[in-house]
Amino acid sequence: MIETLKANLLSPIPLAFALGIATRLMRSEFSLPKDIYSALSIYLLFALGLKGGVELAHASFDTIIAPAGVTLLLGCITPLSTYAVMRYVGRFGTSDAAGMAAHYGSVSAVTFIAAQQFMQRVGAPAEGFMPTLLTLLESPGIHIALALGAIQRNKQLLASGGDTGAHGSIKEVLHEVLTGRTMILLVGGLIVGYFMGESGWKAVSPFFDSGFKGALMLFLLEMGIVAGDRLGDLKKVGPFLLAFGIIMPLIHGAIGVVLGEWAGLSPSGAAVLGTMAASASYIAAPPAVRLTLPEANPTYSLTAALAITFPFNILAGIPIYYSIAQAIAS
């Protein structure tokens, strides 16, 4: 495992991410222009969806049904376990616990892409339909967490004789998540890739495949800068969330790997699934939480997701999950 960790830390993606953090530690004002950052995210997500759709066209129903089932199961396990730990171990309020559960119940597409690249780098690419599992894991955890938070909050307000107020409805939350950039590009890309097939992919692969790793390095450089901006917030979240942001991903990642192996995925596929379960959303979850649970403190969830869990997974988590998958398979 030590050699795998070392090889990962010295690979292009973690190095670019580390450079972004160092940029902020040096108090440099450098950052990518907002339009370039947005364009890179669109490119990466759509390319991921297209390639996943092409591979999905080759996958049989029998091959994908079990992995899809355990992915949906993970979408239930991660928000419920996060809520329970935050509420009953960390003693956080209902809304803050639910907000955190929404972030950790969903998935980070960038972490997923980094995991895919890691598997290719070690010479063991994961199954081609993994982007399909990414889309399945994107939203269920958010809805479970927000529904749980809204129900518990309303119970408390009714018990105290208060007004439940007019917060975002489940329909509004569903629309917010399903029409967001991540879902549109991933699901849309999967559909387009599925129907255009291998011949269509060959026509566009010089753009969407050849430049993918370079674009990912630039994107991770900016993500390092964003994470570096939030390092100051670590003082506000306290030791519990610092530990939570590392230990909870390890637990979720191990569960994901075990379920992936049980569903018939290769060790690489199981490691990528474990990485998805271990990641935390910082794109789809924040607007949904703001809409439904506006009283939840975003400092807790965003700092834990961006300044603790995301760097941990990029720098060390991915090779750890791969090592677990290899140990189980051997």
Short mmCIF file of C-alpha atoms in Angstrom, two decimals:
data_model
loop_
_atom_site.label_atom_id
_atom_site.label_comp_id
_atom_site.label_asym_id
_atom_site.label_seq_id
_atom_site.Cartn_x
_atom_site.Cartn_y
_atom_site.Cartn_z
CA MET A 1 0.00 0.00 0.00
CA ILE A 2 2.88 2.40 0.79
CA GLU A 3 4.26 2.08 -2.74
CA THR A 4 0.80 2.64 -4.21
CA LEU A 5 0.33 5.77 -2.07
CA LYS A 6 3.74 7.07 -3.11
CA ALA A 7 3.06 6.45 -6.79
CA ASN A 8 -0.28 8.23 -6.51
CA LEU A 9 1.16 11.27 -4.75
CA LEU A 10 3.77 11.67 -7.50
CA SER A 11 1.27 11.35 -10.35
CA PRO A 12 0.01 14.36 -12.35
CA ILE A 13 -3.46 14.80 -10.83
CA PRO A 14 -2.52 14.90 -7.11
CA LEU A 15 0.52 17.05 -7.94
CA ALA A 16 -1.67 19.58 -9.75
CA PHE A 17 -4.08 19.60 -6.82
CA ALA A 18 -1.22 20.05 -4.34
CA LEU A 19 0.11 22.95 -6.41
CA GLY A 20 -3.29 24.64 -6.13
CA ILE A 21 -3.23 24.33 -2.33
CA ALA A 22 0.37 25.57 -2.21
CA THR A 23 -0.66 28.56 -4.31
CA ARG A 24 -3.06 29.66 -1.60
CA LEU A 25 -0.63 28.87 1.22
CA MET A 26 1.83 31.24 -0.50
CA ARG A 27 -1.00 33.83 -0.60
CA SER A 28 -0.80 34.09 -4.36
CA GLU A 29 -3.74 35.74 -6.08
CA PHE A 30 -3.57 33.32 -9.00
CA SER A 31 -6.70 31.42 -10.00
CA LEU A 32 -8.23 30.27 -13.25
CA PRO A 33 -10.74 32.69 -14.77
CA LYS A 34 -14.28 31.67 -13.84
CA ASP A 35 -15.30 31.07 -17.45
CA ILE A 36 -12.35 28.72 -18.04
CA TYR A 37 -13.10 26.81 -14.82
CA SER A 38 -16.74 26.45 -15.90
CA ALA A 39 -15.74 25.36 -19.41
CA LEU A 40 -13.37 22.72 -18.03
CA SER A 41 -16.08 21.27 -15.79
CA ILE A 42 -18.50 21.11 -18.73
CA TYR A 43 -15.87 19.42 -20.90
CA LEU A 44 -14.90 16.83 -18.27
CA LEU A 45 -18.46 15.88 -17.32
CA PHE A 46 -19.71 15.64 -20.90
CA ALA A 47 -16.64 13.65 -22.01
CA LEU A 48 -17.18 11.30 -19.08
CA GLY A 49 -20.83 10.83 -20.01
CA LEU A 50 -20.08 10.24 -23.69
CA LYS A 51 -17.43 7.61 -23.04
CA GLY A 52 -19.62 5.94 -20.42
CA GLY A 53 -22.54 5.82 -22.86
CA VAL A 54 -20.43 4.16 -25.54
CA GLU A 55 -19.25 1.54 -23.04
CA LEU A 56 -22.77 1.08 -21.68
CA ALA A 57 -23.93 0.07 -25.16
CA HIS A 58 -21.55 -2.92 -24.92
CA ALA A 59 -22.69 -3.99 -21.43
CA SER A 60 -25.39 -6.62 -20.97
CA PHE A 61 -28.28 -6.20 -18.56
CA ASP A 62 -27.06 -9.14 -16.47
CA THR A 63 -23.65 -7.48 -16.09
CA ILE A 64 -24.90 -4.15 -14.82
CA ILE A 65 -28.00 -5.04 -12.76
CA ALA A 66 -26.17 -6.18 -9.60
CA PRO A 67 -23.72 -3.21 -9.54
CA ALA A 68 -26.65 -0.85 -10.11
CA GLY A 69 -28.53 -2.43 -7.22
CA VAL A 70 -25.66 -2.08 -4.73
CA THR A 71 -25.08 1.48 -5.94
CA LEU A 72 -28.65 2.41 -5.04
CA LEU A 73 -28.17 0.64 -1.71
CA LEU A 74 -25.09 2.79 -1.08
CA GLY A 75 -27.23 5.81 -1.88
CA CYS A 76 -29.33 4.87 1.16
CA ILE A 77 -26.53 3.77 3.50
CA THR A 78 -24.29 6.83 3.18
CA PRO A 79 -26.82 9.57 4.05
CA LEU A 80 -28.41 7.57 6.89
CA SER A 81 -25.08 6.66 8.50
CA THR A 82 -23.79 10.24 8.11
CA TYR A 83 -26.93 11.65 9.70
CA ALA A 84 -26.76 9.20 12.61
CA VAL A 85 -23.08 9.96 13.33
CA MET A 86 -23.53 13.72 13.05
CA ARG A 87 -26.72 13.77 15.13
CA TYR A 88 -26.00 11.24 17.86
CA VAL A 89 -22.18 11.16 18.06
CA GLY A 90 -21.32 14.71 17.08
CA ARG A 91 -24.46 16.11 18.76
CA PHE A 92 -25.18 18.44 15.83
CA GLY A 93 -28.65 19.87 15.24
CA THR A 94 -31.15 18.18 12.96
CA SER A 95 -30.67 20.55 10.02
CA ASP A 96 -26.87 20.57 10.21
CA ALA A 97 -26.79 16.75 10.43
CA ALA A 98 -29.16 16.45 7.46
CA GLY A 99 -27.17 19.00 5.46
CA MET A 100 -23.99 17.02 6.04
CA ALA A 101 -25.82 13.79 5.13
CA ALA A 102 -26.91 15.32 1.83
CA HIS A 103 -23.31 16.19 0.94
CA TYR A 104 -21.88 12.81 1.99
CA GLY A 105 -24.86 10.88 0.60
CA SER A 106 -24.20 12.21 -2.89
CA VAL A 107 -21.01 11.89 -4.92
CA SER A 108 -18.13 14.01 -6.21
CA ALA A 109 -17.80 13.58 -9.97
CA VAL A 110 -14.25 14.99 -9.88
CA THR A 111 -13.18 12.41 -7.29
CA PHE A 112 -14.76 9.72 -9.47
CA ILE A 113 -12.79 10.92 -12.51
CA ALA A 114 -9.58 10.92 -10.46
CA ALA A 115 -10.30 7.34 -9.40
CA GLN A 116 -10.89 6.29 -13.01
CA GLN A 117 -7.58 7.86 -14.03
CA PHE A 118 -5.78 6.15 -11.15
CA MET A 119 -7.06 2.73 -12.27
CA GLN A 120 -5.87 3.38 -15.81
CA ARG A 121 -2.50 4.48 -14.51
CA VAL A 122 -1.97 1.23 -12.58
CA GLY A 123 -2.95 -0.76 -15.66
CA ALA A 124 -6.31 -2.00 -14.41
CA PRO A 125 -9.12 0.11 -15.90
CA ALA A 126 -12.53 -0.20 -14.24
CA GLU A 127 -15.64 -1.39 -16.06
CA GLY A 128 -16.77 0.97 -18.81
CA PHE A 129 -20.27 1.41 -17.39
CA MET A 130 -19.05 3.02 -14.15
CA PRO A 131 -20.33 6.49 -15.22
CA THR A 132 -23.81 4.98 -15.19
CA LEU A 133 -23.34 4.08 -11.53
CA LEU A 134 -22.14 7.63 -10.91
CA THR A 135 -25.41 9.04 -12.18
CA LEU A 136 -27.37 6.55 -10.05
CA LEU A 137 -25.53 7.71 -6.92
CA GLU A 138 -25.80 11.43 -7.64
CA SER A 139 -29.22 12.24 -6.23
CA PRO A 140 -30.83 9.53 -4.00
CA GLY A 141 -28.69 10.39 -0.98
CA ILE A 142 -29.56 14.08 -1.27
CA HIS A 143 -33.29 13.38 -1.27
CA ILE A 144 -33.12 10.90 1.60
CA ALA A 145 -31.08 13.29 3.74
CA LEU A 146 -33.23 16.33 3.02
CA ALA A 147 -36.46 14.44 3.56
CA LEU A 148 -35.13 13.13 6.88
CA GLY A 149 -34.02 16.61 7.93
CA ALA A 150 -37.27 18.27 6.92
CA ILE A 151 -39.38 15.65 8.71
CA GLN A 152 -37.35 15.84 11.92
CA ARG A 153 -37.26 19.64 11.87
CA ASN A 154 -41.02 19.90 11.34
CA LYS A 155 -41.66 17.42 14.16
CA GLN A 156 -39.57 19.56 16.51
CA LEU A 157 -41.32 22.75 15.43
CA LEU A 158 -44.78 21.21 15.84
CA ALA A 159 -43.86 19.84 19.27
CA SER A 160 -42.79 23.33 20.37
CA GLY A 161 -45.88 24.94 18.86
CA GLY A 162 -43.91 26.73 16.14
CA ASP A 163 -44.68 27.27 12.47
CA THR A 164 -43.00 24.87 10.02
CA GLY A 165 -42.64 27.71 7.55
CA ALA A 166 -42.43 27.66 3.79
CA HIS A 167 -39.28 25.82 2.81
CA GLY A 168 -38.47 24.22 -0.51
CA SER A 169 -40.75 21.33 -1.44
CA ILE A 170 -39.51 17.87 -2.42
CA LYS A 171 -40.62 18.67 -5.98
CA GLU A 172 -38.46 21.80 -6.05
CA VAL A 173 -35.46 19.92 -4.67
CA LEU A 174 -35.92 17.13 -7.22
CA HIS A 175 -36.07 19.66 -10.05
CA GLU A 176 -33.01 21.50 -8.72
CA VAL A 177 -30.89 18.34 -8.61
CA LEU A 178 -32.11 16.63 -11.79
CA THR A 179 -31.76 19.75 -13.95
CA GLY A 180 -28.40 20.79 -12.53
CA ARG A 181 -25.30 20.94 -14.71
CA THR A 182 -23.80 17.70 -13.42
CA MET A 183 -26.89 15.58 -14.12
CA ILE A 184 -27.63 17.19 -17.49
CA LEU A 185 -24.10 16.63 -18.76
CA LEU A 186 -23.66 13.14 -17.29
CA VAL A 187 -27.07 11.73 -18.19
CA GLY A 188 -27.22 13.61 -21.49
CA GLY A 189 -23.72 12.41 -22.35
CA LEU A 190 -24.62 8.83 -21.48
CA ILE A 191 -27.65 8.94 -23.77
CA VAL A 192 -25.76 10.57 -26.64
CA GLY A 193 -22.82 8.18 -26.24
CA TYR A 194 -25.11 5.16 -26.07
CA PHE A 195 -26.81 5.98 -29.37
CA MET A 196 -23.80 7.29 -31.29
CA GLY A 197 -21.82 4.10 -30.59
CA GLU A 198 -18.18 3.32 -31.23
CA SER A 199 -18.10 4.85 -34.71
CA GLY A 200 -19.43 8.15 -33.41
CA TRP A 201 -16.97 8.11 -30.52
CA LYS A 202 -14.02 7.66 -32.90
CA ALA A 203 -15.08 10.82 -34.73
CA VAL A 204 -15.01 12.98 -31.57
CA SER A 205 -12.39 11.17 -29.46
CA PRO A 206 -9.50 13.39 -30.64
CA PHE A 207 -11.20 16.21 -28.73
CA PHE A 208 -12.93 14.41 -25.86
CA ASP A 209 -10.32 11.72 -25.16
CA SER A 210 -6.86 13.01 -26.10
CA GLY A 211 -7.12 16.23 -24.10
CA PHE A 212 -8.99 14.77 -21.13
CA LYS A 213 -6.03 14.29 -18.77
CA GLY A 214 -4.61 17.73 -19.48
CA ALA A 215 -7.97 19.38 -18.84
CA LEU A 216 -8.33 17.36 -15.63
CA MET A 217 -4.94 18.62 -14.41
CA LEU A 218 -6.00 22.24 -14.94
CA PHE A 219 -9.32 21.58 -13.22
CA LEU A 220 -7.62 19.94 -10.22
CA LEU A 221 -5.22 22.90 -10.03
CA GLU A 222 -8.21 25.18 -9.58
CA MET A 223 -9.86 22.74 -7.15
CA GLY A 224 -6.69 22.87 -5.07
CA ILE A 225 -6.99 26.65 -4.98
CA VAL A 226 -10.65 26.38 -3.92
CA ALA A 227 -9.75 23.87 -1.20
CA GLY A 228 -6.90 26.11 -0.10
CA ASP A 229 -9.32 29.01 0.28
CA ARG A 230 -11.29 26.98 2.82
CA LEU A 231 -8.33 25.84 4.91
CA GLY A 232 -8.93 28.77 7.25
CA ASP A 233 -12.39 27.40 8.01
CA LEU A 234 -10.87 24.27 9.55
CA LYS A 235 -10.52 26.20 12.82
CA LYS A 236 -14.28 26.76 12.83
CA VAL A 237 -15.41 23.16 12.32
CA GLY A 238 -13.52 21.67 15.27
CA PRO A 239 -11.72 18.36 15.84
CA PHE A 240 -14.85 16.23 15.47
CA LEU A 241 -15.44 17.27 11.86
CA LEU A 242 -11.74 17.00 11.08
CA ALA A 243 -11.86 13.36 12.17
CA PHE A 244 -15.25 12.83 10.54
CA GLY A 245 -13.98 14.07 7.17
CA ILE A 246 -11.39 11.28 7.07
CA ILE A 247 -12.87 8.40 9.07
CA MET A 248 -16.35 8.48 7.51
CA PRO A 249 -15.01 8.28 3.93
CA LEU A 250 -12.85 5.31 4.94
CA ILE A 251 -15.91 3.52 6.36
CA HIS A 252 -18.11 4.34 3.37
CA GLY A 253 -15.28 3.48 0.98
CA ALA A 254 -14.74 0.07 2.57
CA ILE A 255 -18.49 -0.67 2.43
CA GLY A 256 -18.56 0.36 -1.23
CA VAL A 257 -15.61 -1.87 -2.09
CA VAL A 258 -17.15 -4.89 -0.32
CA LEU A 259 -20.53 -4.39 -2.02
CA GLY A 260 -18.81 -3.85 -5.38
CA GLU A 261 -16.88 -7.10 -5.08
CA TRP A 262 -20.06 -8.89 -4.02
CA ALA A 263 -21.87 -7.50 -7.09
CA GLY A 264 -19.23 -8.96 -9.39
CA LEU A 265 -17.15 -5.88 -10.17
CA SER A 266 -13.44 -6.21 -10.79
CA PRO A 267 -11.11 -4.99 -8.01
CA SER A 268 -10.68 -1.74 -9.96
CA GLY A 269 -14.43 -1.34 -10.42
CA ALA A 270 -15.04 -2.09 -6.75
CA ALA A 271 -12.38 0.48 -5.79
CA VAL A 272 -14.03 3.13 -7.99
CA LEU A 273 -17.42 2.33 -6.44
CA GLY A 274 -15.82 2.60 -3.00
CA THR A 275 -14.36 5.96 -3.98
CA MET A 276 -17.79 7.18 -5.04
CA ALA A 277 -19.28 6.12 -1.72
CA ALA A 278 -16.39 7.79 0.13
CA SER A 279 -16.71 11.10 -1.71
CA ALA A 280 -18.83 14.10 -0.81
CA SER A 281 -20.76 16.36 -3.18
CA TYR A 282 -19.97 20.07 -3.29
CA ILE A 283 -21.81 20.89 -6.52
CA ALA A 284 -25.28 19.29 -6.47
CA ALA A 285 -25.83 19.14 -2.70
CA PRO A 286 -25.24 22.78 -1.59
CA PRO A 287 -28.07 24.40 -3.62
CA ALA A 288 -30.48 21.61 -2.66
CA VAL A 289 -29.64 22.03 1.05
CA ARG A 290 -29.96 25.80 0.78
CA LEU A 291 -33.41 25.41 -0.78
CA THR A 292 -34.85 22.90 1.68
CA LEU A 293 -32.87 23.48 4.90
CA PRO A 294 -31.75 27.13 4.76
CA GLU A 295 -31.00 27.09 8.49
CA ALA A 296 -28.22 24.48 8.02
CA ASN A 297 -24.75 26.00 8.45
CA PRO A 298 -22.88 25.61 5.11
CA THR A 299 -19.50 26.09 6.82
CA TYR A 300 -19.71 22.60 8.30
CA SER A 301 -20.63 20.72 5.15
CA LEU A 302 -18.60 22.65 2.58
CA THR A 303 -15.46 22.77 4.72
CA ALA A 304 -15.67 19.05 5.51
CA ALA A 305 -16.36 18.12 1.88
CA LEU A 306 -13.90 20.47 0.18
CA ALA A 307 -11.10 21.07 2.68
CA ILE A 308 -10.96 17.62 4.34
CA THR A 309 -12.60 14.75 2.44
CA PHE A 310 -11.81 15.85 -1.12
CA PRO A 311 -8.06 16.34 -0.53
CA PHE A 312 -7.89 13.13 1.51
CA ASN A 313 -9.48 11.07 -1.28
CA ILE A 314 -7.37 12.63 -4.04
CA LEU A 315 -4.07 12.26 -2.18
CA ALA A 316 -4.54 9.03 -0.21
CA GLY A 317 -8.07 7.61 -0.24
CA ILE A 318 -8.19 6.26 -3.79
CA PRO A 319 -5.10 4.04 -3.45
CA ILE A 320 -6.37 2.85 -0.04
CA TYR A 321 -9.69 1.72 -1.52
CA TYR A 322 -7.83 -0.01 -4.36
CA SER A 323 -5.61 -1.82 -1.85
CA ILE A 324 -8.72 -2.97 0.07
CA ALA A 325 -10.25 -4.25 -3.17
CA GLN A 326 -7.08 -6.15 -4.05
CA ALA A 327 -6.91 -7.67 -0.57
CA ILE A 328 -10.51 -8.88 -0.79
CA ALA A 329 -10.01 -10.31 -4.28
CA SER A 330 -6.82 -12.19 -3.40
#
